[in-house]
CSV table of C-alpha atoms in Angstrom, one decimal:
chain,number,residue,atom,x,y,z
R,15,MET,CA,75.1,-13.2,58.1
R,16,THR,CA,77.7,-13.1,60.9
R,17,GLU,CA,77.4,-10.0,63.1
R,18,LEU,CA,80.5,-7.8,63.3
R,19,VAL,CA,81.4,-7.5,66.9
R,20,LEU,CA,83.8,-4.7,68.0
R,21,ASN,CA,86.3,-5.6,70.7
R,22,SER,CA,85.0,-3.1,73.3
R,23,VAL,CA,86.8,-4.8,76.2
R,24,ALA,CA,90.4,-4.2,75.0
R,25,THR,CA,92.3,-1.5,76.9
R,26,PRO,CA,94.1,1.2,75.0
R,27,GLU,CA,97.4,-0.3,76.1
R,28,GLU,CA,96.4,-3.7,74.7
R,29,VAL,CA,95.4,-2.2,71.4
R,30,ARG,CA,98.8,-0.4,71.2
R,31,ASN,CA,100.4,-3.8,71.8
R,32,GLY,CA,98.6,-5.4,68.9
R,33,VAL,CA,95.2,-6.7,70.2
R,34,ARG,CA,92.7,-6.5,67.3
R,35,LEU,CA,89.5,-4.5,67.5
R,36,VAL,CA,87.8,-6.6,64.9
R,37,ASN,CA,88.5,-10.3,64.3
R,38,THR,CA,89.9,-10.9,60.8
R,39,THR,CA,91.1,-14.4,61.1
R,40,PRO,CA,89.3,-17.8,61.3
R,41,GLY,CA,89.0,-19.4,64.7
R,42,PRO,CA,88.7,-23.0,65.9
R,43,TYR,CA,85.0,-23.3,64.9
R,44,ASP,CA,85.7,-21.9,61.4
R,45,GLU,CA,88.6,-24.4,61.0
R,46,LEU,CA,86.3,-27.3,62.1
R,47,VAL,CA,83.7,-26.3,59.5
R,48,ALA,CA,86.3,-26.1,56.7
R,49,LYS,CA,87.7,-29.5,57.8
R,50,TYR,CA,84.2,-31.1,57.9
R,51,LEU,CA,83.2,-29.8,54.5
R,52,TYR,CA,86.3,-30.1,52.5
R,53,LYS,CA,88.9,-32.5,54.0
R,54,PRO,CA,89.2,-35.6,51.8
R,55,ILE,CA,88.2,-38.9,53.5
R,56,ASP,CA,89.5,-42.1,51.9
R,57,VAL,CA,86.8,-44.7,52.7
R,58,LYS,CA,84.7,-47.2,50.7
R,59,SER,CA,81.2,-46.2,51.7
R,60,TRP,CA,79.2,-43.2,52.8
R,61,THR,CA,78.3,-44.8,56.1
R,62,ASP,CA,82.1,-45.1,56.9
R,63,GLU,CA,82.4,-41.4,56.0
R,64,LYS,CA,79.5,-40.4,58.1
R,65,GLU,CA,81.0,-42.2,61.1
R,66,ILE,CA,84.3,-40.3,60.7
R,67,LEU,CA,82.4,-37.0,60.4
R,68,ASP,CA,80.3,-37.7,63.4
R,69,GLY,CA,83.4,-38.6,65.3
R,70,TRP,CA,84.9,-35.2,64.5
R,71,ILE,CA,81.8,-33.5,66.0
R,72,ARG,CA,81.8,-35.8,69.1
R,73,GLU,CA,85.5,-34.9,69.8
R,74,CYS,CA,84.4,-31.2,70.1
R,75,SER,CA,81.3,-31.9,72.2
R,76,GLY,CA,81.3,-29.9,75.4
R,77,LYS,CA,84.0,-27.5,74.3
R,78,PRO,CA,82.7,-23.9,74.3
R,79,GLU,CA,84.8,-22.7,71.4
R,80,TYR,CA,83.0,-25.2,69.2
R,81,ALA,CA,79.4,-24.6,70.4
R,82,TYR,CA,76.8,-23.8,67.9
R,83,ILE,CA,74.0,-21.8,69.6
R,84,CYS,CA,70.7,-21.8,67.8
R,85,SER,CA,68.4,-18.8,68.1
R,86,GLN,CA,65.4,-19.7,70.3
R,87,PRO,CA,62.6,-17.2,69.6
R,88,SER,CA,60.1,-19.3,71.6
R,89,PHE,CA,62.3,-19.7,74.7
R,90,PRO,CA,65.2,-17.2,74.7
R,91,SER,CA,66.8,-18.5,77.8
R,92,ASP,CA,70.4,-19.2,76.7
R,93,PRO,CA,72.9,-16.4,77.7
R,94,ARG,CA,75.2,-17.6,74.9
R,95,GLU,CA,72.6,-16.4,72.4
R,96,MET,CA,72.9,-12.7,73.4
R,97,ARG,CA,73.6,-10.1,70.7
R,98,GLY,CA,77.1,-8.7,70.5
R,99,ALA,CA,78.5,-11.0,73.2
R,100,LEU,CA,82.2,-11.2,73.8
R,101,GLY,CA,83.9,-14.0,75.7
R,102,ASN,CA,82.0,-16.4,77.9
R,103,ASP,CA,81.3,-14.1,80.9
R,104,HIS,CA,78.9,-11.2,80.4
R,105,LEU,CA,79.7,-9.9,83.9
R,106,LYS,CA,83.4,-9.5,83.1
R,107,THR,CA,82.6,-8.2,79.6
R,108,LEU,CA,80.5,-5.4,81.2
R,109,ASP,CA,83.3,-4.6,83.7
R,110,TYR,CA,85.9,-4.4,80.9
R,111,THR,CA,83.6,-2.4,78.7
R,112,LEU,CA,82.6,0.3,81.2
R,113,PRO,CA,86.0,2.2,81.3
R,114,ASN,CA,86.1,2.3,77.5
R,115,LEU,CA,82.5,3.5,77.4
R,116,ARG,CA,83.2,6.2,80.0
R,117,ALA,CA,86.3,7.4,78.1
R,118,ALA,CA,84.4,7.5,74.8
R,119,TYR,CA,81.5,9.3,76.4
R,120,ASP,CA,83.8,11.9,77.8
R,121,ASN,CA,85.6,12.6,74.5
R,122,TYR,CA,83.2,11.8,71.7
R,123,TYR,CA,82.2,15.5,71.3
R,124,SER,CA,85.7,16.6,70.3
R,125,TRP,CA,86.5,13.4,68.4
R,126,TYR,CA,83.6,13.8,66.0
R,127,ALA,CA,83.4,17.6,65.9
R,128,ASN,CA,85.0,18.1,62.5
R,129,GLY,CA,82.3,18.6,59.8
R,130,ASP,CA,79.4,18.0,62.2
R,131,ALA,CA,77.9,21.5,62.2
R,132,ASP,CA,74.3,20.3,63.1
R,133,PHE,CA,75.4,17.8,65.7
R,134,THR,CA,73.9,14.9,63.8
R,135,LEU,CA,76.9,12.7,64.0
R,136,ARG,CA,77.7,13.4,67.6
R,137,GLN,CA,74.1,12.7,68.7
R,138,TYR,CA,74.3,9.4,66.7
R,139,VAL,CA,77.6,8.5,68.4
R,140,ARG,CA,76.2,9.3,71.8
R,141,SER,CA,73.2,7.2,71.2
R,142,ALA,CA,75.3,4.3,69.9
R,143,LEU,CA,77.4,4.4,73.1
R,144,LEU,CA,74.3,4.3,75.3
R,145,GLY,CA,72.9,1.6,73.1
R,146,LEU,CA,76.1,-0.5,73.7
R,147,LEU,CA,75.7,0.1,77.4
R,148,GLU,CA,72.1,-1.1,77.3
R,149,THR,CA,73.1,-4.2,75.3
R,150,ARG,CA,75.7,-5.1,77.9
R,151,ILE,CA,73.1,-4.7,80.7
R,152,GLN,CA,70.6,-6.9,78.9
R,153,ASN,CA,73.4,-9.5,78.4
R,154,ILE,CA,74.1,-9.8,82.1
R,155,PHE,CA,70.4,-10.1,82.8
R,156,SER,CA,70.3,-13.1,80.5
R,157,TYR,CA,72.0,-15.0,83.3
R,158,ILE,CA,68.9,-14.5,85.6
R,159,GLY,CA,66.7,-17.6,85.1
R,160,GLY,CA,69.1,-18.6,82.3
R,161,ILE,CA,69.2,-22.1,80.9
R,162,TYR,CA,71.9,-23.3,78.6
R,163,LEU,CA,70.2,-25.2,75.7
R,164,ASN,CA,72.4,-27.8,73.9
R,165,ASP,CA,71.7,-29.7,70.7
R,166,VAL,CA,72.7,-33.2,71.8
R,167,ARG,CA,73.1,-36.6,70.1
R,168,ALA,CA,73.5,-40.1,71.4
R,169,ASN,CA,76.7,-40.6,73.4
R,170,ASP,CA,77.3,-36.8,73.8
R,171,VAL,CA,78.9,-35.8,77.0
R,172,ILE,CA,76.7,-32.8,77.7
R,173,PRO,CA,73.0,-32.7,78.8
R,174,ALA,CA,70.3,-31.1,76.7
R,175,TYR,CA,69.8,-28.3,79.2
R,176,VAL,CA,71.6,-26.9,82.2
R,177,MET,CA,70.6,-24.0,84.6
R,178,VAL,CA,73.0,-21.1,85.0
R,179,ASP,CA,74.6,-21.3,88.5
R,180,ALA,CA,72.4,-19.7,91.1
R,181,GLU,CA,75.2,-17.5,92.4
R,182,LYS,CA,75.9,-16.3,88.9
R,183,GLN,CA,72.2,-15.3,88.6
R,184,ARG,CA,72.4,-13.5,91.9
R,185,ALA,CA,75.6,-11.7,90.9
R,186,ALA,CA,73.9,-10.5,87.7
R,187,LEU,CA,71.0,-9.1,89.6
R,188,HIS,CA,73.3,-7.2,92.0
R,189,LYS,CA,75.4,-5.9,89.1
R,190,GLY,CA,72.3,-4.5,87.5
R,191,LEU,CA,71.2,-2.9,90.7
R,192,GLU,CA,74.7,-1.4,91.2
R,193,LEU,CA,74.5,0.1,87.7
R,194,ALA,CA,71.1,1.6,88.5
R,195,LYS,CA,72.7,3.4,91.4
R,196,THR,CA,75.8,4.7,89.6
R,197,ILE,CA,74.5,5.4,86.1
R,198,GLY,CA,74.2,9.2,86.8
R,199,TRP,CA,77.4,9.8,84.7
R,200,VAL,CA,75.4,9.5,81.5
R,201,ASP,CA,73.7,12.9,82.3
R,202,GLU,CA,77.0,14.6,82.9
R,203,ASP,CA,77.5,15.5,79.3
R,204,LYS,CA,78.3,19.2,79.4
R,205,HIS,CA,77.2,19.6,75.8
R,206,ALA,CA,73.8,18.1,76.2
R,207,SER,CA,72.1,21.5,76.1
R,208,GLU,CA,73.3,21.9,72.5
R,209,TYR,CA,71.1,19.0,71.4
R,210,GLU,CA,67.4,18.8,71.3
R,211,ILE,CA,65.6,18.7,74.6
R,212,SER,CA,65.0,15.2,76.0
R,213,ASP,CA,64.4,13.3,79.3
R,214,LYS,CA,67.4,12.4,81.4
R,215,TRP,CA,69.1,9.3,80.0
R,216,ALA,CA,69.9,8.0,83.5
R,217,ASP,CA,66.2,7.9,84.5
R,218,LYS,CA,65.4,6.0,81.2
R,219,ILE,CA,68.2,3.5,81.8
R,220,ARG,CA,67.2,2.9,85.4
R,221,LEU,CA,63.6,2.2,84.3
R,222,SER,CA,64.9,-0.1,81.6
R,223,ILE,CA,67.0,-1.9,84.2
R,224,PHE,CA,64.0,-2.5,86.5
R,225,ASN,CA,61.8,-3.5,83.6
R,226,GLY,CA,64.6,-6.0,82.6
R,227,ILE,CA,64.7,-7.3,86.1
R,228,PHE,CA,60.9,-8.1,86.2
R,229,GLU,CA,60.9,-9.4,82.7
R,230,ARG,CA,63.3,-12.2,83.9
R,231,LEU,CA,60.8,-13.4,86.6
R,232,PRO,CA,59.1,-15.9,84.3
R,233,PHE,CA,62.5,-17.4,83.4
R,234,VAL,CA,63.4,-17.6,87.1
R,235,GLU,CA,60.1,-19.3,87.8
R,236,VAL,CA,60.8,-21.9,85.1
R,237,CYS,CA,64.1,-22.6,86.8
R,238,THR,CA,62.3,-22.8,90.2
R,239,GLU,CA,60.0,-25.5,88.7
R,240,LYS,CA,62.6,-27.4,86.7
R,241,PHE,CA,65.5,-27.3,89.2
R,242,PRO,CA,63.8,-27.0,92.7
R,243,GLU,CA,66.9,-28.2,94.6
R,244,GLU,CA,69.5,-25.8,93.1
R,245,ALA,CA,67.5,-22.9,91.7
R,246,TYR,CA,67.7,-19.2,92.5
R,247,THR,CA,64.0,-19.3,93.4
R,248,SER,CA,61.5,-16.6,92.5
R,249,SER,CA,60.9,-15.8,96.1
R,250,GLN,CA,64.7,-15.4,96.8
R,251,TYR,CA,65.0,-13.3,93.6
R,252,LEU,CA,62.2,-10.9,94.5
R,253,ASP,CA,63.4,-10.7,98.1
R,254,ASP,CA,66.8,-9.6,96.9
R,255,VAL,CA,65.4,-7.0,94.6
R,256,TYR,CA,63.0,-5.6,97.3
R,257,ASN,CA,65.6,-5.5,100.1
R,258,ALA,CA,68.2,-3.8,97.8
R,259,VAL,CA,65.9,-1.1,96.6
R,260,TRP,CA,64.1,-0.3,99.9
R,261,GLU,CA,67.2,-0.7,102.1
R,262,PRO,CA,67.1,3.0,103.3
R,263,THR,CA,63.4,2.9,104.1
R,264,LEU,CA,63.7,-0.5,105.8
R,265,SER,CA,66.6,0.8,107.8
R,266,HIS,CA,64.6,3.8,108.9
R,267,ARG,CA,66.9,6.3,107.3
R,268,SER,CA,66.1,9.1,104.9
R,269,PRO,CA,66.8,8.0,101.3
R,270,ASP,CA,69.0,10.3,99.2
R,271,ASP,CA,68.0,11.6,95.8
R,272,PHE,CA,69.6,8.7,94.0
R,273,GLU,CA,67.8,6.2,96.2
R,274,LYS,CA,64.5,7.9,95.7
R,275,THR,CA,65.0,7.8,92.0
R,276,LEU,CA,65.7,4.0,92.2
R,277,GLN,CA,62.6,3.4,94.4
R,278,THR,CA,60.4,5.4,92.0
R,279,ALA,CA,61.7,3.4,89.0
R,280,PHE,CA,61.1,0.2,91.0
R,281,LEU,CA,57.5,1.1,91.8
R,282,SER,CA,56.8,2.3,88.2
R,283,SER,CA,58.0,-1.0,86.9
R,284,ILE,CA,55.8,-3.0,89.3
R,285,ILE,CA,52.8,-1.0,88.3
R,286,GLN,CA,53.5,-1.4,84.6
R,287,THR,CA,54.4,-5.1,84.8
R,288,SER,CA,51.9,-6.4,87.3
R,289,SER,CA,48.6,-7.9,86.2
R,290,ALA,CA,47.3,-7.1,89.7
R,291,VAL,CA,46.5,-3.6,88.7
R,292,ALA,CA,43.8,-4.8,86.2
R,293,PRO,CA,40.2,-3.5,87.0
R,294,VAL,CA,38.0,-6.0,88.8
R,295,GLY,CA,36.3,-8.3,86.4
R,296,SER,CA,38.8,-7.9,83.6
R,297,PHE,CA,41.7,-10.0,82.5
R,298,SER,CA,45.1,-8.3,81.9
R,299,VAL,CA,48.3,-10.0,81.1
R,300,SER,CA,51.7,-8.6,82.2
R,301,ALA,CA,54.1,-7.4,79.6
R,302,SER,CA,56.3,-10.4,80.2
R,303,ALA,CA,53.7,-13.0,80.6
R,304,TYR,CA,54.1,-14.5,77.1
R,305,SER,CA,57.8,-13.6,76.6
R,306,PHE,CA,58.5,-17.2,75.9
R,307,THR,CA,56.1,-17.5,72.9
R,308,GLY,CA,57.8,-15.1,70.6
R,309,MET,CA,54.7,-13.0,70.4
R,310,SER,CA,53.3,-10.2,72.5
R,311,ALA,CA,50.5,-10.7,75.0
R,312,ASP,CA,48.2,-8.6,72.8
R,313,MET,CA,48.9,-10.8,69.8
R,314,TYR,CA,48.3,-13.9,71.7
R,315,LEU,CA,45.0,-12.8,73.2
R,316,ALA,CA,43.8,-11.4,69.9
R,317,GLY,CA,44.4,-14.9,68.4
R,318,LEU,CA,42.4,-16.5,71.2
R,319,ARG,CA,39.5,-14.1,70.6
R,320,GLU,CA,39.5,-15.2,67.0
R,321,GLY,CA,39.5,-18.9,68.0
R,322,LYS,CA,43.1,-19.4,67.0
R,323,ARG,CA,46.0,-20.9,68.9
R,324,PRO,CA,49.7,-20.8,68.1
R,325,ASN,CA,50.6,-23.5,65.6
R,326,ARG,CA,53.4,-25.5,67.3
R,327,LYS,CA,53.0,-28.8,65.5
R,328,LEU,CA,56.0,-30.7,64.3
R,329,SER,CA,56.7,-30.8,60.6
R,330,GLY,CA,55.3,-33.7,58.5
R,331,LYS,CA,58.7,-35.3,58.3
R,332,ALA,CA,59.1,-35.3,62.0
R,333,MET,CA,55.6,-36.7,62.5
R,334,ALA,CA,56.5,-39.5,60.1
R,335,GLY,CA,59.6,-40.3,62.0
R,336,GLU,CA,62.0,-39.2,59.2
R,337,GLU,CA,65.3,-37.6,59.9
R,338,ILE,CA,65.1,-33.8,60.2
R,339,SER,CA,67.8,-31.2,60.4
R,340,ALA,CA,69.4,-30.5,63.7
R,341,PHE,CA,69.5,-27.3,65.8
R,342,SER,CA,65.7,-26.7,65.4
R,343,PRO,CA,64.2,-24.2,67.9
R,344,VAL,CA,62.7,-25.7,71.1
R,345,ARG,CA,58.9,-25.4,71.6
R,346,PRO,CA,57.6,-22.8,74.0
R,347,VAL,CA,58.2,-23.3,77.8
R,348,HIS,CA,55.8,-21.4,80.0
R,349,ALA,CA,56.0,-20.4,83.6
R,350,ASN,CA,53.0,-20.8,85.9
R,351,GLN,CA,51.2,-17.5,85.2
R,352,THR,CA,49.0,-17.8,88.3
R,353,LYS,CA,52.2,-17.9,90.4
R,354,ILE,CA,53.7,-15.0,88.5
R,355,ALA,CA,50.6,-12.8,89.2
R,356,ALA,CA,50.7,-13.8,92.8
R,357,TYR,CA,54.4,-12.8,93.1
R,358,TYR,CA,53.6,-9.4,91.6
R,359,PHE,CA,50.6,-8.9,93.8
R,360,ASP,CA,52.5,-9.8,97.0
R,361,LEU,CA,55.3,-7.5,96.0
R,362,LEU,CA,52.9,-4.6,95.4
R,363,MET,CA,51.1,-5.2,98.7
R,364,ARG,CA,54.4,-5.6,100.6
R,365,THR,CA,55.6,-2.3,99.2
R,366,LYS,CA,52.3,-0.6,100.1
R,367,GLU,CA,52.4,-1.9,103.7
R,368,MET,CA,56.0,-0.8,104.1
R,369,LEU,CA,55.3,2.7,102.7
R,370,GLU,CA,52.3,3.1,105.0
R,371,GLU,CA,54.6,2.4,108.0
R,372,ALA,CA,57.3,4.7,106.7
R,373,ALA,CA,54.9,7.6,106.0
R,374,ALA,CA,53.4,7.3,109.5
R,375,SER,CA,56.8,8.0,111.1
R,376,ALA,CA,58.3,10.3,108.5
R,377,SER,CA,58.1,14.1,108.3
R,378,GLY,CA,58.8,16.9,105.9
R,379,ASP,CA,59.9,16.0,102.4
R,380,ASP,CA,60.2,12.3,103.2
R,381,LYS,CA,56.6,12.1,104.3
R,382,SER,CA,55.5,13.9,101.1
R,383,TYR,CA,57.6,11.5,99.1
R,384,TYR,CA,56.1,8.4,100.7
R,385,ASP,CA,52.6,9.8,100.5
R,386,LEU,CA,53.1,10.3,96.7
R,387,LEU,CA,54.3,6.7,96.2
R,388,LEU,CA,51.3,5.5,98.2
R,389,TYR,CA,49.0,7.6,96.1
R,390,ARG,CA,50.4,6.0,93.0
R,391,ILE,CA,49.8,2.5,94.3
R,392,ASN,CA,46.3,3.3,95.5
R,393,LYS,CA,45.4,5.0,92.2
R,394,ALA,CA,46.8,2.0,90.2
R,395,ILE,CA,44.7,-0.6,92.1
R,396,ASP,CA,41.7,1.6,92.6
R,397,ILE,CA,41.7,1.5,96.4
R,398,ASP,CA,39.5,4.2,97.8
């Protein structure tokens, strides 16, 4: 079933001038499918017909409007696979969507007030708007460590896989960090006190942003290994995250409340994600360690304890060399988990050392704040 995607990037002026909110007409890909399936071909043999059909497909190879993107549950690296995507640039889509989201967020209460005595509809609308925001955020993060996966045939003009440009990856990271700093507007809903009590949405979104940032590290590491000359490397990636979050502290200035919130969310994410916080003598896998396998770490380890391993064998037809259908999912691709654990450990220790220096020279509220962060790190890794 095709997902219905609302045109959330159109401006009010564009809609008034006729831009559609929902696509109701076939596009180039739909027309190609109809042509392939139903256009009569006057030839004498099925081999001649197949050659013509294959030629139609080859004519469209490399053209993005004709791309068929297969879902890849074992290696979800392709940004084109993201849910609810619009256009071919998630960064621009987010920029275009944000003004519409802000306008809807500012007005939904009055727009949906009629007949909503118990606020059920308005709470649902607010949650849907925030859900769209989180979807757009996750879409931009798909560029980080992203690899375009193409189903290719002989004589195609495109390679089987291509890394997302390193600068695009870096831009996606900084867009996410910028949002984490400016997302406070989601808590400016003057009617929030009329709903049931809940945590601040901004804090939840900030933590989700940092969790998303660290969940992309295994993908970044795969790119580092597969494209060593052109990759946005894992070290560069984590340095950029670290320097952006701790800029006030590294610059020896007092962080404001927003910056403290970001730093706290950053530290919480490291502690949650890192396998370095496991007790001595135990083996703990980070939440993202097996993100490529299509199963959780707990499921994977439970299978190993039972003597089972993921069944990734090719089908009998493939093993026999027979023709199989195209667009099949790729097999799992794993990052070096030893390196991933080392990155997290280094990041945690760098943060600890930096906070010790900051606490030693700070005073008042800042010293109490840094001492609290240090306490959390020491508690997490059981340092006496």
